[in-house]
Backbone as ProteinMPNN parsed JSONL, in Angstrom:
{"seq_chain_A": "XXXXXXXXXXXXXXXXXXXXXXXXXXXXXXXXXXXXXXXXXXXXXXXXXXXXXXXXXXXXXXXXXXXXXXXXXXXXXXXXXXXXXXXXXXXXXXXXXXXXXXXXXXXXXXXXXXXXXXXXXXXXXXXXXXXXXXXXXXXXXXXXXXXXXXXXXXXXXXXXXXXXXXXXXXXXXXXXX", "coords_chain_A": {"N_chain_A": [[-12.847, -16.692, 8.234], [-10.408, -15.058, 5.661], [-9.389, -16.968, 2.873], [-6.418, -18.478, 1.209], [-5.415, -18.62, -1.937], [-4.721, -21.095, -2.692], [-6.562, -22.494, -0.624], [-5.55, -22.409, 1.758], [-4.568, -20.565, 4.972], [-3.953, -17.129, 4.408], [-0.616, -15.539, 4.614], [0.31, -12.875, 6.984], [1.466, -9.604, 5.866], [3.471, -7.156, 6.332], [2.995, -4.182, 5.074], [4.769, -1.857, 4.971], [7.532, -3.116, 5.663], [7.323, -4.744, 3.287], [7.524, -3.089, 1.31], [9.671, -1.657, 1.642], [11.778, -3.577, 1.459], [11.342, -4.037, -1.25], [12.52, -3.782, -4.552], [11.021, -2.474, -6.846], [7.858, -1.162, -6.982], [4.679, -1.001, -7.979], [2.449, 1.284, -9.374], [-0.619, 1.903, -9.863], [-2.782, 3.836, -12.038], [-4.802, 6.267, -10.623], [-8.517, 6.634, -9.661], [-10.827, 6.626, -12.752], [-8.378, 6.581, -14.366], [-6.792, 9.058, -13.561], [-4.338, 10.845, -11.795], [-2.701, 9.134, -9.121], [-1.892, 8.936, -5.635], [-0.133, 6.776, -5.01], [2.451, 7.152, -5.195], [3.978, 8.08, -3.447], [3.831, 6.515, -1.013], [5.734, 4.668, -1.985], [8.234, 5.985, -2.751], [8.646, 7.126, -0.228], [9.487, 4.458, 1.193], [11.774, 3.868, -0.363], [11.226, 2.538, -2.373], [11.314, 1.915, -5.963], [9.083, 3.764, -7.828], [6.872, 2.065, -10.016], [5.102, 3.234, -12.902], [1.929, 2.837, -14.471], [1.715, 4.253, -17.243], [3.103, 6.099, -19.713], [2.317, 8.342, -20.635], [1.383, 9.811, -18.681], [1.565, 12.898, -16.789], [3.823, 13.676, -14.513], [3.594, 14.396, -10.777], [4.713, 17.401, -9.603], [6.406, 17.955, -12.012], [8.053, 19.968, -12.822], [9.537, 20.765, -11.018], [12.376, 22.181, -9.335], [15.791, 20.985, -7.761], [18.017, 19.247, -6.262], [18.679, 15.686, -6.796], [20.093, 13.597, -5.8], [22.092, 12.613, -2.903], [25.251, 14.442, -2.644], [25.744, 14.306, -5.329], [27.532, 15.385, -7.816], [26.714, 16.692, -10.166], [24.64, 17.985, -9.493], [22.846, 20.677, -8.096], [23.573, 21.78, -4.864], [23.375, 19.376, -3.069], [21.991, 17.242, -1.097], [20.616, 19.226, 0.408], [18.651, 21.793, 1.535], [16.617, 23.6, -0.785], [18.449, 25.6, -2.393], [18.931, 28.964, -3.668], [20.878, 29.287, -6.976], [24.073, 30.405, -8.754], [24.149, 33.511, -10.215], [22.215, 33.647, -13.037], [22.053, 30.969, -13.18], [20.179, 27.734, -13.746], [19.026, 25.064, -12.354], [17.791, 22.127, -13.988], [14.634, 20.338, -14.8], [12.925, 18.201, -12.645], [13.84, 14.855, -13.626], [12.205, 12.573, -13.806], [12.11, 9.808, -14.501], [14.942, 9.554, -13.923], [14.334, 8.153, -11.393], [12.31, 6.581, -11.045], [10.029, 4.443, -12.959], [8.501, 3.862, -16.229], [5.439, 2.377, -17.766], [3.729, 1.379, -20.622], [0.22, 0.531, -20.914], [-0.066, -1.78, -22.059], [2.545, -2.949, -21.951], [2.397, -4.264, -19.716], [1.79, -7.052, -19.302], [4.543, -8.094, -19.757], [6.039, -6.892, -17.978], [7.647, -7.736, -15.68], [10.096, -8.843, -17.241], [10.957, -6.53, -18.142], [11.599, -4.895, -16.253], [13.657, -6.77, -15.177], [15.421, -6.215, -16.792], [16.742, -4.105, -16.202], [19.771, -2.756, -15.119], [21.611, -4.039, -12.116], [23.358, -2.018, -11.03], [21.979, 0.236, -11.712], [19.684, 0.214, -10.663], [20.385, 0.481, -8.058], [21.42, 3.035, -7.886], [18.877, 4.125, -8.78], [17.278, 3.845, -6.606], [18.911, 5.442, -4.391], [18.464, 8.075, -5.497], [15.888, 8.377, -4.937], [16.031, 8.772, -1.893], [16.544, 11.481, -2.262], [14.463, 12.64, -2.847], [11.938, 12.027, -1.846], [10.899, 13.582, 0.49], [10.575, 16.001, -0.903], [8.165, 15.626, -2.048], [6.521, 15.307, 0.022], [3.972, 17.343, 2.121], [5.059, 18.153, 4.54], [5.561, 20.514, 6.576], [3.349, 21.452, 6.881], [2.532, 20.191, 9.115], [4.225, 20.212, 11.437], [5.948, 18.063, 13.173], [3.83, 16.308, 13.837], [1.581, 13.442, 13.422], [0.909, 11.894, 10.585], [3.791, 12.399, 10.092], [5.488, 12.723, 12.028], [7.725, 11.013, 12.607], [9.588, 11.252, 10.455], [11.664, 12.813, 10.485], [11.94, 15.192, 8.631], [12.691, 18.039, 6.972], [11.346, 21.199, 7.035], [11.89, 23.211, 5.243], [12.502, 21.984, 3.127], [10.482, 20.539, 1.772], [7.187, 20.067, 0.072], [5.629, 21.919, 0.096], [7.494, 24.017, 0.446], [8.897, 23.782, -1.95], [6.817, 24.139, -3.63], [6.107, 26.884, -3.58], [8.437, 28.081, -4.266], [8.331, 27.25, -6.807], [6.053, 28.547, -8.103], [6.644, 31.22, -7.557], [9.015, 31.155, -9.561], [7.765, 30.79, -11.846], [6.055, 32.986, -12.187], [7.867, 35.171, -12.243], [9.0, 34.271, -14.75], [6.876, 34.666, -16.156], [5.099, 36.106, -19.104], [4.908, 39.417, -19.679], [2.227, 41.611, -19.727]], "CA_chain_A": [[-11.534, -15.877, 7.747], [-10.454, -15.571, 4.202], [-8.604, -18.088, 2.51], [-5.661, -17.931, 0.169], [-5.972, -19.142, -3.407], [-4.777, -22.468, -2.345], [-7.174, -23.046, 0.516], [-4.355, -21.95, 3.288], [-4.851, -19.077, 5.412], [-2.954, -16.108, 3.782], [0.369, -15.034, 5.313], [0.086, -11.517, 7.159], [2.64, -9.273, 5.449], [3.594, -5.872, 6.666], [3.278, -3.236, 4.035], [5.977, -1.153, 4.89], [8.649, -3.703, 5.295], [7.53, -5.258, 1.964], [8.101, -2.154, 0.195], [11.149, -1.036, 1.805], [12.433, -4.579, 0.88], [11.468, -4.476, -2.377], [13.328, -2.718, -5.282], [10.138, -1.681, -7.685], [6.587, -0.979, -6.313], [3.704, -0.634, -9.159], [1.887, 2.395, -9.144], [-1.323, 2.251, -10.955], [-3.649, 5.298, -12.264], [-6.04, 6.443, -9.448], [-9.717, 6.355, -10.26], [-11.076, 6.796, -13.755], [-7.408, 6.625, -14.952], [-6.284, 9.796, -13.001], [-3.507, 10.834, -10.943], [-3.017, 8.734, -7.8], [-0.585, 9.296, -4.584], [0.55, 5.805, -4.917], [3.659, 6.827, -5.739], [4.26, 8.501, -2.15], [4.652, 5.448, -0.227], [6.874, 4.088, -2.778], [9.292, 6.783, -2.648], [8.918, 7.278, 1.155], [10.045, 3.548, 1.576], [12.57, 3.886, -1.303], [11.016, 1.573, -3.637], [11.142, 2.576, -7.029], [7.602, 3.579, -8.372], [6.358, 1.867, -11.317], [3.907, 3.781, -13.558], [1.458, 2.161, -15.791], [1.454, 5.22, -18.448], [4.147, 6.741, -20.245], [1.615, 9.643, -20.666], [0.863, 10.715, -17.449], [2.327, 14.046, -16.284], [4.216, 13.486, -13.207], [3.663, 14.883, -9.993], [5.705, 18.538, -9.518], [7.436, 17.677, -12.742], [9.068, 21.147, -13.241], [10.107, 20.802, -9.39], [13.746, 22.125, -9.166], [16.127, 20.618, -6.791], [18.719, 17.947, -6.046], [18.061, 14.412, -6.714], [20.859, 12.52, -4.907], [23.138, 12.888, -2.187], [26.823, 14.17, -3.234], [25.885, 14.335, -6.74], [28.39, 16.66, -8.1], [26.126, 17.119, -11.205], [23.126, 18.246, -9.099], [23.446, 21.936, -7.008], [23.358, 21.67, -3.398], [23.557, 18.043, -2.524], [20.239, 16.638, -0.772], [20.259, 19.813, 1.588], [17.417, 22.73, 1.559], [16.811, 24.343, -2.033], [18.963, 27.218, -2.402], [19.405, 29.693, -5.029], [22.039, 29.026, -7.726], [24.619, 31.569, -8.913], [23.469, 34.25, -11.074], [21.737, 33.07, -14.475], [22.157, 29.628, -13.309], [19.053, 27.143, -13.405], [18.493, 23.532, -12.755], [16.912, 21.596, -14.988], [13.223, 20.018, -14.342], [13.112, 16.753, -12.247], [13.772, 14.059, -14.348], [11.374, 11.43, -13.277], [13.052, 8.785, -15.273], [16.158, 8.946, -13.15], [14.163, 7.369, -9.88], [10.963, 5.646, -11.304], [9.823, 3.599, -14.227], [7.042, 4.083, -16.681], [5.414, 1.434, -18.784], [2.533, 1.326, -21.272], [-0.435, -0.868, -20.284], [0.089, -3.011, -23.182], [3.655, -3.754, -21.609], [2.536, -4.977, -18.172], [2.59, -8.594, -19.369], [5.823, -8.517, -19.797], [6.795, -5.9, -16.61], [8.691, -8.846, -15.243], [11.194, -8.719, -18.162], [11.414, -5.181, -18.83], [12.303, -4.619, -14.649], [14.843, -7.665, -15.022], [16.495, -5.972, -17.715], [17.265, -2.969, -15.784], [21.141, -3.163, -14.598], [21.499, -3.82, -10.752], [23.781, -0.78, -10.488], [21.146, 1.81, -12.0], [18.166, 0.19, -9.801], [20.737, 0.929, -7.02], [21.061, 4.697, -8.098], [17.315, 5.342, -8.59], [16.784, 3.826, -5.078], [19.363, 6.641, -3.632], [17.911, 9.152, -5.782], [14.719, 8.646, -3.98], [16.446, 9.45, -0.938], [16.791, 13.173, -2.094], [13.224, 13.314, -3.592], [10.874, 11.569, -0.758], [10.78, 14.862, 1.327], [9.914, 16.949, -1.637], [7.01, 15.163, -2.638], [5.497, 15.474, 1.118], [3.766, 18.635, 2.479], [5.52, 18.001, 5.936], [5.665, 21.778, 7.189], [1.917, 22.068, 7.209], [1.973, 19.577, 10.156], [5.509, 19.816, 11.885], [5.771, 17.061, 14.595], [2.513, 15.622, 14.002], [1.464, 12.276, 12.517], [2.043, 10.706, 10.094], [5.161, 13.098, 9.878], [6.664, 12.939, 13.312], [9.043, 10.307, 12.984], [10.41, 11.243, 9.441], [12.773, 13.676, 10.666], [11.798, 15.812, 7.544], [12.903, 19.5, 7.115], [10.449, 21.995, 6.692], [12.63, 23.887, 4.008], [12.915, 21.187, 1.861], [9.16, 20.089, 1.505], [6.497, 20.018, -1.113], [5.381, 23.442, -0.035], [8.577, 25.22, -0.006], [9.339, 23.623, -3.521], [5.856, 24.573, -4.793], [6.048, 27.985, -3.518], [9.497, 28.231, -5.291], [7.841, 26.87, -8.449], [5.302, 29.425, -8.125], [7.406, 32.637, -7.824], [9.773, 31.327, -10.698], [6.741, 30.907, -12.884], [5.653, 34.339, -12.057], [8.758, 35.856, -12.775], [9.038, 34.1, -16.241], [5.565, 34.731, -17.056], [5.171, 37.141, -20.071], [4.11, 40.627, -18.798], [1.102, 42.206, -20.519]], "C_chain_A": [[-11.242, -16.084, 6.234], [-9.365, -16.558, 4.1], [-7.912, -17.657, 1.464], [-6.091, -18.991, -0.905], [-5.663, -20.554, -3.669], [-5.369, -23.371, -1.393], [-6.777, -22.718, 1.643], [-5.193, -20.372, 3.672], [-3.618, -18.234, 4.974], [-2.177, -15.589, 4.868], [0.131, -13.16, 5.702], [1.44, -10.976, 6.441], [2.993, -7.719, 5.784], [3.992, -5.164, 5.525], [4.341, -2.486, 3.777], [7.139, -1.896, 4.71], [8.56, -4.339, 4.063], [8.001, -4.182, 1.078], [9.439, -1.834, 0.556], [12.282, -2.362, 1.347], [12.212, -4.922, -0.759], [12.212, -3.508, -3.624], [12.016, -1.84, -6.083], [8.566, -2.055, -6.796], [5.589, -0.312, -7.628], [2.697, 0.605, -8.5], [0.807, 2.548, -9.945], [-2.33, 3.488, -10.778], [-4.705, 4.839, -10.873], [-7.457, 6.14, -10.472], [-10.027, 6.927, -11.785], [-9.908, 7.269, -14.764], [-6.238, 7.659, -14.684], [-5.178, 9.676, -12.073], [-3.805, 9.981, -9.665], [-1.605, 9.177, -6.922], [0.05, 8.322, -4.46], [2.077, 5.725, -4.508], [4.812, 7.445, -4.422], [4.709, 7.57, -1.419], [5.864, 4.913, -0.493], [8.161, 4.846, -2.614], [9.674, 7.012, -0.932], [9.683, 5.66, 1.805], [11.058, 3.16, 0.567], [12.566, 2.565, -2.347], [10.631, 2.207, -4.772], [9.606, 2.382, -7.981], [7.731, 3.445, -9.912], [5.05, 2.345, -12.164], [3.376, 3.176, -14.394], [0.965, 2.857, -16.808], [2.661, 5.898, -18.875], [3.827, 8.346, -20.743], [1.435, 10.63, -19.79], [1.769, 11.571, -17.008], [2.497, 13.743, -14.783], [4.216, 14.61, -12.388], [4.857, 16.226, -9.686], [6.861, 18.263, -10.661], [8.383, 18.834, -12.826], [9.778, 21.351, -12.086], [11.615, 21.376, -9.933], [14.289, 21.68, -7.909], [16.674, 19.362, -7.287], [18.126, 16.686, -6.063], [19.018, 13.323, -5.901], [21.705, 13.229, -3.962], [24.7, 13.116, -2.76], [26.888, 14.082, -4.748], [26.42, 15.406, -7.495], [27.435, 17.636, -9.514], [24.722, 17.987, -10.554], [23.382, 19.719, -8.044], [22.651, 21.355, -5.802], [23.24, 20.548, -2.916], [21.878, 17.926, -1.988], [19.748, 17.797, 0.368], [18.901, 20.695, 1.168], [17.391, 23.142, -0.118], [17.275, 25.319, -2.095], [18.983, 27.86, -3.689], [20.584, 29.539, -5.781], [22.608, 30.545, -7.771], [23.809, 32.308, -9.881], [23.494, 33.856, -12.642], [21.806, 31.477, -14.43], [20.712, 28.663, -12.909], [19.155, 25.601, -13.565], [17.833, 23.179, -13.706], [15.536, 20.877, -14.213], [13.855, 18.562, -13.647], [12.847, 15.897, -13.392], [13.275, 12.601, -13.858], [11.877, 9.936, -13.44], [14.316, 8.416, -14.559], [15.887, 8.31, -11.725], [12.891, 7.07, -10.105], [10.936, 5.202, -12.751], [8.325, 3.699, -14.724], [6.769, 3.091, -17.915], [4.05, 1.799, -19.648], [1.709, 0.311, -20.927], [-0.348, -2.16, -21.098], [1.268, -3.624, -22.884], [3.442, -4.225, -20.45], [2.355, -6.337, -18.274], [3.793, -9.192, -19.37], [6.752, -7.394, -18.836], [7.998, -6.811, -15.872], [10.042, -8.433, -15.939], [11.634, -7.244, -18.313], [12.131, -4.643, -17.205], [13.546, -5.269, -14.555], [15.941, -7.139, -15.788], [17.283, -4.624, -17.221], [18.709, -3.522, -14.85], [20.875, -2.91, -13.116], [22.212, -2.575, -10.121], [22.724, 0.55, -10.602], [19.821, 1.513, -11.079], [18.893, 0.553, -8.298], [20.826, 2.616, -6.955], [20.053, 5.187, -8.035], [16.907, 4.991, -7.194], [17.36, 5.094, -4.358], [19.338, 7.639, -4.141], [16.689, 9.402, -5.146], [14.844, 9.207, -2.844], [16.425, 10.94, -0.884], [15.404, 13.63, -2.925], [11.927, 12.966, -2.578], [10.272, 12.996, -0.177], [10.086, 15.791, 0.448], [8.62, 16.911, -1.998], [6.048, 15.165, -1.517], [4.924, 16.88, 1.741], [4.019, 18.672, 4.375], [5.181, 19.099, 6.954], [4.36, 22.034, 7.42], [1.629, 21.594, 8.674], [3.226, 19.205, 10.594], [5.352, 18.967, 13.174], [4.716, 16.448, 14.815], [2.653, 14.232, 13.121], [0.806, 12.554, 11.424], [3.459, 11.235, 10.046], [6.059, 13.166, 10.754], [7.931, 12.018, 13.277], [10.105, 10.513, 11.749], [11.731, 11.846, 9.629], [13.111, 14.773, 9.199], [12.057, 17.299, 7.932], [11.643, 20.191, 6.404], [10.591, 22.879, 5.306], [13.029, 22.925, 2.83], [11.692, 20.192, 1.321], [8.415, 20.476, 0.563], [6.104, 21.505, -1.127], [6.265, 24.34, 0.109], [8.785, 24.865, -1.181], [7.939, 24.256, -4.318], [5.493, 26.03, -4.385], [7.136, 28.586, -4.323], [9.114, 28.029, -6.497], [7.201, 27.992, -8.866], [5.952, 30.831, -8.499], [8.356, 32.197, -9.046], [8.848, 31.229, -11.85], [6.155, 31.952, -13.018], [6.405, 35.586, -12.597], [8.974, 35.732, -14.333], [7.901, 34.201, -16.867], [5.575, 35.907, -17.906], [4.164, 38.301, -19.563], [2.876, 41.072, -19.747], [1.134, 43.576, -20.575]], "O_chain_A": [[-11.692, -17.043, 5.607], [-8.606, -16.903, 5.006], [-8.325, -16.744, 0.749], [-6.876, -19.93, -0.773], [-6.152, -21.185, -4.607], [-5.044, -24.543, -1.204], [-7.558, -22.698, 2.594], [-5.921, -19.561, 3.1], [-2.459, -18.605, 5.161], [-2.709, -15.214, 5.913], [-0.156, -12.335, 4.834], [2.423, -11.715, 6.386], [2.353, -7.059, 4.966], [5.074, -5.363, 4.973], [4.856, -2.371, 2.665], [7.875, -1.581, 3.775], [9.65, -4.599, 3.553], [8.814, -4.398, 0.179], [10.304, -1.759, -0.316], [13.428, -2.127, 0.963], [12.767, -5.835, -1.371], [12.375, -2.329, -3.309], [11.997, -0.617, -5.95], [8.339, -3.069, -6.136], [5.841, 0.786, -8.124], [2.338, 0.709, -7.327], [1.003, 3.324, -10.88], [-2.629, 4.015, -9.707], [-5.132, 3.794, -10.381], [-7.49, 5.633, -11.593], [-9.293, 7.884, -12.032], [-10.112, 8.036, -15.705], [-5.111, 7.539, -15.165], [-4.965, 8.59, -11.535], [-4.919, 10.023, -9.144], [-0.56, 9.621, -7.399], [1.054, 8.517, -3.775], [2.726, 4.879, -3.892], [6.037, 7.321, -4.411], [5.891, 7.594, -1.076], [6.8, 4.695, 0.277], [9.165, 4.196, -2.319], [10.829, 7.05, -0.506], [10.376, 5.729, 2.82], [11.283, 1.95, 0.589], [13.459, 1.898, -2.87], [9.702, 3.013, -4.732], [9.157, 1.396, -8.566], [8.294, 4.15, -10.749], [3.997, 1.73, -11.998], [4.11, 2.785, -15.301], [-0.034, 2.444, -17.397], [3.267, 6.321, -17.891], [4.613, 9.23, -21.086], [1.349, 11.848, -19.941], [2.884, 11.101, -16.783], [1.571, 13.593, -13.985], [4.639, 15.688, -12.804], [6.009, 15.815, -9.544], [8.054, 18.322, -10.361], [9.58, 18.557, -12.903], [10.7, 22.166, -12.137], [11.976, 20.942, -11.027], [13.586, 21.832, -6.91], [16.266, 18.624, -8.183], [17.102, 16.505, -5.405], [18.543, 12.282, -5.447], [22.03, 14.394, -4.194], [25.325, 12.177, -3.253], [27.933, 13.824, -5.345], [25.684, 16.345, -7.798], [27.495, 18.845, -9.74], [23.915, 18.545, -11.298], [24.258, 19.596, -7.187], [21.587, 20.74, -5.733], [22.784, 20.754, -1.791], [20.876, 18.454, -2.469], [18.796, 17.573, 1.116], [18.109, 20.132, 0.412], [18.455, 22.863, -0.671], [16.52, 26.255, -1.83], [19.053, 27.203, -4.728], [21.566, 29.698, -5.056], [22.12, 31.542, -7.239], [22.812, 31.767, -10.36], [24.508, 33.769, -13.334], [21.649, 30.789, -15.439], [20.189, 28.869, -11.813], [19.326, 25.007, -14.63], [17.216, 24.033, -14.343], [15.504, 20.937, -12.984], [14.892, 17.984, -13.973], [11.85, 16.06, -14.096], [14.036, 11.672, -13.588], [11.977, 9.104, -12.538], [14.753, 7.266, -14.53], [16.799, 7.979, -10.968], [12.178, 7.359, -9.144], [11.751, 5.585, -13.59], [7.296, 3.653, -14.05], [7.555, 2.946, -18.851], [3.321, 2.641, -19.122], [2.199, -0.778, -20.629], [-0.551, -3.316, -20.727], [1.407, -4.761, -23.335], [4.451, -4.734, -19.963], [2.762, -6.975, -17.303], [4.106, -10.352, -19.107], [7.947, -7.158, -19.015], [9.127, -6.392, -15.614], [10.932, -7.814, -15.356], [12.793, -6.982, -18.636], [13.189, -4.013, -17.201], [14.5, -4.704, -14.02], [17.122, -7.435, -15.606], [18.282, -4.187, -17.792], [18.693, -4.479, -14.075], [20.187, -1.968, -12.72], [21.888, -2.106, -9.03], [22.662, 1.533, -9.864], [19.023, 2.407, -10.796], [18.143, 0.887, -7.381], [20.332, 3.291, -6.052], [19.837, 6.286, -7.524], [16.205, 5.799, -6.586], [16.57, 5.824, -3.759], [20.048, 8.499, -3.619], [16.396, 10.548, -4.803], [14.036, 10.074, -2.512], [16.323, 11.597, 0.152], [15.276, 14.705, -3.511], [10.953, 13.717, -2.613], [9.143, 13.362, -0.506], [9.093, 16.383, 0.872], [7.955, 17.917, -2.246], [4.853, 15.054, -1.791], [5.866, 17.67, 1.802], [3.249, 19.141, 5.213], [4.629, 18.817, 8.018], [4.142, 22.927, 8.24], [0.837, 22.178, 9.413], [3.594, 18.06, 10.331], [4.612, 19.309, 14.097], [4.515, 15.985, 15.938], [3.568, 13.976, 12.339], [0.092, 13.555, 11.382], [4.34, 10.38, 9.95], [7.214, 13.543, 10.552], [8.983, 12.29, 13.855], [11.259, 10.097, 11.855], [12.746, 11.469, 9.044], [14.242, 15.067, 8.812], [11.709, 17.748, 9.023], [11.084, 19.763, 5.393], [9.688, 23.16, 4.517], [13.736, 23.165, 1.851], [11.907, 19.235, 0.577], [8.914, 21.429, -0.035], [6.212, 22.218, -2.125], [5.944, 25.514, -0.074], [8.938, 25.893, -1.841], [8.008, 24.768, -5.436], [4.457, 26.433, -4.914], [6.863, 29.544, -5.046], [9.638, 28.73, -7.362], [7.598, 28.54, -9.894], [5.776, 31.417, -9.567], [8.517, 33.201, -9.741], [9.291, 31.664, -12.913], [5.569, 32.052, -14.095], [5.957, 36.595, -13.142], [9.1, 36.698, -15.085], [7.805, 33.877, -18.051], [6.137, 36.87, -17.383], [3.005, 38.171, -19.17], [2.921, 40.421, -20.791], [0.265, 44.189, -21.195]]}, "name": "protein", "num_of_chains": 1, "seq": "XXXXXXXXXXXXXXXXXXXXXXXXXXXXXXXXXXXXXXXXXXXXXXXXXXXXXXXXXXXXXXXXXXXXXXXXXXXXXXXXXXXXXXXXXXXXXXXXXXXXXXXXXXXXXXXXXXXXXXXXXXXXXXXXXXXXXXXXXXXXXXXXXXXXXXXXXXXXXXXXXXXXXXXXXXXXXXXXX"}
């Protein structure tokens, strides 16, 4: 059996419970410094993702849609992505609203950086994650099947739906040749 650092047997930790009860979850880069999907479980469990790069392009960075239930500044609440009125467009997701990015050189002081975020802002960031997680998962591809069966995700609000809308918008905005 494995031994802990002090020679004792390590205590088993439930991964989901640990993330659910944490405010911040570290999201290291993927293999060779590339993107990883470690932000998904963090968002799913309401744990603010902490990225180890300020230059990394965020997933679905130019996705449109609400970030927070009932936020009057965001169109449509947390329901399905709906078309806005004529000429109106929401801005892209601002990942800073629900995640933290630091340079690798700042990892030694990460605890100080995170402690400096006011508690009220941490609560707002976690609340915004409630309007984001569903848009990061492709739940409509496997409706009612594991691992998505218990999530109560709405197919009209998942990543596939958002990606199709995003591609349609890019096609409309593309310069004509």
